[in-house]
Amino acid sequence: MSATGTAVCAGTVLRARRQRISPLGYTGIGLAVLAAVSAVRVATGASDLTSSGTVGAALAAAVPIALAGLGGLWSERAGVVNIGLEGQMVLGTLGAGWAGYQYGPWAGVLMGLLLGALGGLVHAVATVTFGVDHIISGVAVNLVAPGLGLFLAKLVFRNAPGGGQKQSPPVRDVRHLTAPYLTSWLGSLERRQWFLVSDLAAVLRGLTFQISTLTIVAVLLLVATFVVLWWTPFGLRLRSCGEAPYAAESLGVNVRRYKYAAVIVSGAMAGLGGAFLAVSSGQFRDGQTGGRGFIGLASMIFGNWRPGGLAMGAGLFGYTDAMQLRGSDAVHALLLLLGIALLVLTVIQARAGRVVLAAVAGVLGAAFVLWFAATDEVPPELVGATPYVVTLLVLALASQRLRMPKADGQIYRKGDGG
Amino acid sequence: MRRPPEQADIAIALHGITKRFPGVVANSDVDLTIRRGTVHAIVGENGAGKSTLMKILYGMLKPDEGTITVDGRTATFGSPAAAIAAGIGMVHQHFMLADNLSVLENVVLGGEPRQRGGLDFRAARARIEQISATYGLQVEPDRLVEELGVGERQRVEICKVLYRGARILILDEPTAVLVPQEVDELFGNLRDLKAEGLTILFISHKLDEVLAVADEITVIRRGSTVASVTPHEVTAPQLAELMVGSALPVPELRESTVTDRPVLEVSDLAVTDPDGRHVLSAISFTIHAGEVLGIAGVEGNGQAELVDALMGVRPISSGTVALSGHDITRSSTRSRREAGMAYIPEDRHRQGLLLEASIWENRVLGHQTVAPSARGLLLNRRAARADTQRIVREYDVRTPGIDVVASALSGGNQQKLIVGREMTGRSVALIAAHPTRGVDVGAQAAIWEHMRAARRAGLAVLLVSADLEELIGMSDSLAVILRGRLVARFDPKTVKPEQLGSAMTGAGASAGAGGAV
Ligand SMILES: Nc1ncnc2c1ncn2[C@@H]1O[C@H](COP(=O)(O)OP(=O)(O)O)[C@@H](O)[C@H]1O
Ligand SMILES: [Mg+2]
């Protein structure tokens, strides 16, 4: 009650307007980053750092993370923390495997989405209707979903042709599309190995060659999410439930209904991410999600609860994940890249006056550069962990002022406000 | 006497409204008639039932008995949406705004203009600018609410209500958070609204404001209407008498007890928030034994951070704090309390009490390491309970017993319990943040008396308050805090509320009588 009173007035002291970066500025930053990577490529000879194959793989690896992140975005913008994303993703892989091997990949995608939405619904019932703590309910979803997946897999896949106790029969992939003409021209540019130019060509080629239709769907969903949440009355109401539910209630907004909608969509997005994993890898497998729901959630948080930010986080993970699959040379070069990135962050954070962050980034950055210089390869045991480590380190140390929805994670009870 | 209003003149009539909460009758058999195109004030002390009555009228609460008539038709509002549809709008005592949304988004929420499925930002902006111009509200649609000051937020709230086409406006204690100049501006807005034919219900317990702005006044006491008068018929003391059955307590200090022994010395204190921004800088002051230093300021200018820093809840980035000559800059909250810092927190529900714990357990809170609450490492239940009995007796905490939970007490009694808990024999300094906020006049008078006693006993008192009358009356000296700095000092014996108001908002800053610190 008086808590709102204090919060209400806090604005007077802190009138700092956030500065926005223009599209041109983003292009500039993007080119600068590419130039740095290109320089590292030239220096280390690890041509995989920017090959179109890497970029294509990175994109494919980023999609499930981005979809999970979108799921988190929908839910948290409406004020419900959904750490059940991982479990909803598992349901998505299961649904895609089950419907996919029988009725084709798109049926699988649809089923994955529906099962994910069902997982979202469970979380919504628990948190919105019964006022269960969001974390507890999310953990419950995460614990139950894989168990349920395994149980159902045994039931329906074991006797199916090509299926097993822990995996579904093969599922066909959806169609992949390639931009005509463009890719072969970009390919010839890429082979020249020119500084920056070839790298740019490789990136563009990676983004236009053999792209899964599901990836295109995911990109469209990202854009659609932005439009719906920020440009429509529906989105405004949904976000108001995450910022000030009692204010929304006092203006006649049916807060529960919007929270339900948001959490169900959230589960559906995560389910779609799971379906992508199953369909693109050709079958449902137990443990296929590998923590991607959590990484999606993290990239959404470090992306400051915004679609663009979460896309960047997902991209970073996808990139390092792709590198990891490309072999030990690439991962070794990644050490240098990470070191440089952290040192750049050191400068940025130091100039912003964030001494502690700058110091942590500086020490880690120097350590990675030294590690790179002192060794010839990364121990294979650590290679699998690189995407997770790199993503979390960079995101955590790069994030500026994070601003989560004000009523995020709080239990809403109708009529408690004012 | 007034002539009885014509039927067509009446905007709202409430008959026999009764509302019970578990253990309290918040409204009992209230009758209220509001004429169209007037400013109608409802006065009553804290807890009299004003907000409850307004929430009933706005559809947020259902009355147990009674009828509501709007424009001659009987109405039952199941929700605020129904009240809005009937042309009633309410600005709540605590603002209902989303900080991270723009003014435009806050205003249109729930009634958005649409265009091809999307939100029609252009139409919304035009509409808001038109309302703003018509009623002189000066709201800027594209600012983030977070960036706005209190007065601006209030105008956004009013704009919100007008945007929905309200013809009847309820303002619940709108002046509680404003400085005198902002109050004048608000009253200007209200007169404009009235001139446009709107009806305004104005809730307050500040009597001179009510007399300045209202056309008619209804007095509520303990949930019932006790009188309906016009400002010409009554004086402020008479109104007070109607409101509480006696004269209002006056905050004042009698003889000076200020000594020359410094107790709380703060020099060059600075605090930064996690983002590295300065929320307090260059704060220096000394409070002597037997002295009360009052801190005036618009809320959110660093008062809460100052109190937190003094209590050791928030890390100090530079500067020193000394208590009785010992440096406590780096001391933990517990050692500060053990060294004699007493603390009345700003929000008794969040910081002062465990609402679901018993009164005697709340007595132990914050004193869990010292006698009589503790003996060695263990709690001394018997002594703690006995001491709680003493507090209940000496500080007049009205409670059925010391085993009831703290949430069962009224705000005033909770606050008296906190005061009693903090006034131990060991205390040498008292940090009091809004000690009488939201308590009834009886408790208010009692708390002021306890603060006077503390001052007599030689405590150094830091008083933070939003109530200028309390500050001026209860302080030996006054400092104004603005954007995290102490910007002016005043002598409470000579200062006028308007001067304080100017310094608090930074208008004509150091040109005032105070002079910069
Ligand atoms: N939701 C509630 N539950 C229980 N008691 C309440 C509730 N709201 C108000 N009260 C009680 O009703 C009485 C009147 O409160 P209120 O209408 O807020 O007074 P005012 O606005 O005049 O200060 C107080 O004793 C208060 O404690
Ligand atoms: Mg009230």
PDB file of C-alpha atoms in Angstrom, chain A residues 1-18 77 230-234 236-240 243-244 246-253 352-354 400-406 417-418, chain B residues 55 58 60 80-81 84 92 94-101 105-106 108-112 114 117-119 121 143 146-150 152-153 160 164 273 275 277-279 299-302 346-347 350 483-484:
ATOM      1  CA  MET A   1       0.000   0.000   0.000  1.00  0.00           C
ATOM      2  CA  SER A   2       2.383   2.695   1.088  1.00  0.00           C
ATOM      3  CA  ALA A   3       4.933   0.747  -0.899  1.00  0.00           C
ATOM      4  CA  THR A   4       3.309   2.110  -4.006  1.00  0.00           C
ATOM      5  CA  GLY A   5       3.496   5.548  -2.455  1.00  0.00           C
ATOM      6  CA  THR A   6       7.262   5.435  -2.179  1.00  0.00           C
ATOM      7  CA  ALA A   7       7.786   3.815  -5.511  1.00  0.00           C
ATOM      8  CA  VAL A   8       5.602   6.365  -7.176  1.00  0.00           C
ATOM      9  CA  CYS A   9       7.809   9.236  -6.289  1.00  0.00           C
ATOM     10  CA  ALA A  10      11.199   7.729  -6.920  1.00  0.00           C
ATOM     11  CA  GLY A  11      11.289   9.219 -10.395  1.00  0.00           C
ATOM     12  CA  THR A  12      12.122  12.727  -9.317  1.00  0.00           C
ATOM     13  CA  VAL A  13      15.759  12.134  -8.498  1.00  0.00           C
ATOM     14  CA  LEU A  14      16.591   9.958 -11.390  1.00  0.00           C
ATOM     15  CA  ARG A  15      15.695  11.780 -14.511  1.00  0.00           C
ATOM     16  CA  ALA A  16      18.253  10.155 -16.726  1.00  0.00           C
ATOM     17  CA  ARG A  17      16.781   9.621 -20.155  1.00  0.00           C
ATOM     18  CA  ARG A  18      17.937   6.467 -21.788  1.00  0.00           C
ATOM     19  CA  ARG A  77       5.761  -8.943 -19.849  1.00  0.00           C
ATOM     20  CA  TRP A 230       4.068  -2.658 -28.423  1.00  0.00           C
ATOM     21  CA  TRP A 231       1.671  -1.434 -31.076  1.00  0.00           C
ATOM     22  CA  THR A 232      -1.716  -2.903 -30.260  1.00  0.00           C
ATOM     23  CA  PRO A 233      -4.228  -2.326 -27.472  1.00  0.00           C
ATOM     24  CA  PHE A 234      -3.988  -6.009 -26.641  1.00  0.00           C
ATOM     25  CA  LEU A 236      -0.537  -2.555 -24.068  1.00  0.00           C
ATOM     26  CA  ARG A 237      -3.000  -4.249 -21.756  1.00  0.00           C
ATOM     27  CA  LEU A 238      -0.838  -7.318 -21.522  1.00  0.00           C
ATOM     28  CA  ARG A 239       2.227  -5.268 -20.610  1.00  0.00           C
ATOM     29  CA  SER A 240       0.240  -3.222 -18.126  1.00  0.00           C
ATOM     30  CA  GLU A 243       3.942  -3.358 -14.815  1.00  0.00           C
ATOM     31  CA  ALA A 244       0.995  -2.333 -12.663  1.00  0.00           C
ATOM     32  CA  TYR A 246      -3.834  -3.051  -9.982  1.00  0.00           C
ATOM     33  CA  ALA A 247      -3.765   0.083 -12.103  1.00  0.00           C
ATOM     34  CA  ALA A 248      -4.850  -2.019 -15.073  1.00  0.00           C
ATOM     35  CA  GLU A 249      -7.591  -3.576 -12.988  1.00  0.00           C
ATOM     36  CA  SER A 250      -8.831  -0.152 -11.912  1.00  0.00           C
ATOM     37  CA  LEU A 251      -9.261   0.725 -15.591  1.00  0.00           C
ATOM     38  CA  GLY A 252     -11.384  -2.315 -16.290  1.00  0.00           C
ATOM     39  CA  VAL A 253      -8.660  -4.557 -17.736  1.00  0.00           C
ATOM     40  CA  ALA A 352      30.104   4.087 -17.595  1.00  0.00           C
ATOM     41  CA  GLY A 353      31.577   4.134 -14.086  1.00  0.00           C
ATOM     42  CA  ARG A 354      30.712   0.516 -13.289  1.00  0.00           C
ATOM     43  CA  GLN A 400      23.459  -2.279 -18.952  1.00  0.00           C
ATOM     44  CA  ARG A 401      20.638  -1.200 -16.732  1.00  0.00           C
ATOM     45  CA  LEU A 402      18.250  -4.087 -16.780  1.00  0.00           C
ATOM     46  CA  ARG A 403      14.674  -3.135 -16.245  1.00  0.00           C
ATOM     47  CA  MET A 404      12.307  -5.932 -15.573  1.00  0.00           C
ATOM     48  CA  PRO A 405       8.553  -5.475 -15.612  1.00  0.00           C
ATOM     49  CA  LYS A 406       7.764  -3.992 -12.250  1.00  0.00           C
ATOM     50  CA  GLY A 417      -4.804  -2.998  -4.859  1.00  0.00           C
ATOM     51  CA  GLY A 418      -5.335   0.562  -3.627  1.00  0.00           C
TER      52      GLY A 418
ATOM     53  CA  LYS B  55     -14.323   2.877  -3.417  1.00  0.00           C
ATOM     54  CA  TYR B  58     -16.378   3.746  -7.799  1.00  0.00           C
ATOM     55  CA  MET B  60     -14.300  -1.276  -6.272  1.00  0.00           C
ATOM     56  CA  PRO B  80     -14.852   0.260 -11.829  1.00  0.00           C
ATOM     57  CA  ALA B  81     -15.711  -0.271 -15.492  1.00  0.00           C
ATOM     58  CA  ILE B  84     -16.595   4.687 -15.542  1.00  0.00           C
ATOM     59  CA  HIS B  92      -6.615   7.112  -5.954  1.00  0.00           C
ATOM     60  CA  HIS B  94      -1.808   6.065  -4.047  1.00  0.00           C
ATOM     61  CA  PHE B  95      -1.319   6.713  -7.724  1.00  0.00           C
ATOM     62  CA  MET B  96      -2.267   3.918 -10.061  1.00  0.00           C
ATOM     63  CA  LEU B  97       0.274   4.410 -12.815  1.00  0.00           C
ATOM     64  CA  ALA B  98       2.699   2.118 -14.593  1.00  0.00           C
ATOM     65  CA  ASP B  99       6.118   3.766 -14.327  1.00  0.00           C
ATOM     66  CA  ASN B 100       7.649   2.071 -17.309  1.00  0.00           C
ATOM     67  CA  LEU B 101       4.864   3.059 -19.697  1.00  0.00           C
ATOM     68  CA  GLU B 105      -0.105   4.487 -22.692  1.00  0.00           C
ATOM     69  CA  ASN B 106      -1.170   5.051 -19.112  1.00  0.00           C
ATOM     70  CA  VAL B 108      -5.503   5.244 -22.917  1.00  0.00           C
ATOM     71  CA  LEU B 109      -5.080   1.855 -21.214  1.00  0.00           C
ATOM     72  CA  GLY B 110      -8.383   0.015 -21.214  1.00  0.00           C
ATOM     73  CA  GLY B 111     -10.011   2.455 -23.657  1.00  0.00           C
ATOM     74  CA  GLU B 112      -7.592   2.588 -26.551  1.00  0.00           C
ATOM     75  CA  ARG B 114      -7.971   1.627 -32.612  1.00  0.00           C
ATOM     76  CA  GLY B 117      -6.325  -3.576 -35.138  1.00  0.00           C
ATOM     77  CA  GLY B 118      -3.430  -1.499 -33.867  1.00  0.00           C
ATOM     78  CA  LEU B 119      -3.383   1.234 -31.293  1.00  0.00           C
ATOM     79  CA  PHE B 121      -1.275   6.545 -31.410  1.00  0.00           C
ATOM     80  CA  ARG B 143       7.121  11.199 -21.543  1.00  0.00           C
ATOM     81  CA  GLU B 146       8.936   7.312 -14.332  1.00  0.00           C
ATOM     82  CA  GLU B 147      10.437  10.681 -15.254  1.00  0.00           C
ATOM     83  CA  LEU B 148       7.565  12.704 -13.841  1.00  0.00           C
ATOM     84  CA  GLY B 149       7.321  14.491 -10.532  1.00  0.00           C
ATOM     85  CA  VAL B 150       4.452  14.015  -8.132  1.00  0.00           C
ATOM     86  CA  GLU B 152       2.740  15.871 -12.940  1.00  0.00           C
ATOM     87  CA  ARG B 153       1.722  12.335 -12.066  1.00  0.00           C
ATOM     88  CA  LYS B 160      -6.837   9.567 -17.355  1.00  0.00           C
ATOM     89  CA  ARG B 164     -12.825   8.311 -20.107  1.00  0.00           C
ATOM     90  CA  ASP B 273      22.787   3.174  -6.381  1.00  0.00           C
ATOM     91  CA  ASP B 275      23.819   1.704 -11.462  1.00  0.00           C
ATOM     92  CA  ARG B 277      24.239   7.121 -10.000  1.00  0.00           C
ATOM     93  CA  HIS B 278      24.491   9.420  -7.011  1.00  0.00           C
ATOM     94  CA  VAL B 279      21.352   9.276  -4.938  1.00  0.00           C
ATOM     95  CA  GLU B 299       9.294  12.322  -1.766  1.00  0.00           C
ATOM     96  CA  GLY B 300      11.906  10.493  -3.795  1.00  0.00           C
ATOM     97  CA  ASN B 301      14.637  13.094  -3.396  1.00  0.00           C
ATOM     98  CA  GLY B 302      16.848  10.885  -1.282  1.00  0.00           C
ATOM     99  CA  GLU B 346       8.763   4.871   6.875  1.00  0.00           C
ATOM    100  CA  ASP B 347       6.617   1.860   6.045  1.00  0.00           C
ATOM    101  CA  ARG B 350       7.159  -3.605   5.208  1.00  0.00           C
ATOM    102  CA  ARG B 483      17.941  15.578  -5.719  1.00  0.00           C
ATOM    103  CA  GLY B 484      20.046  13.965  -3.032  1.00  0.00           C
TER     104      GLY B 484
END
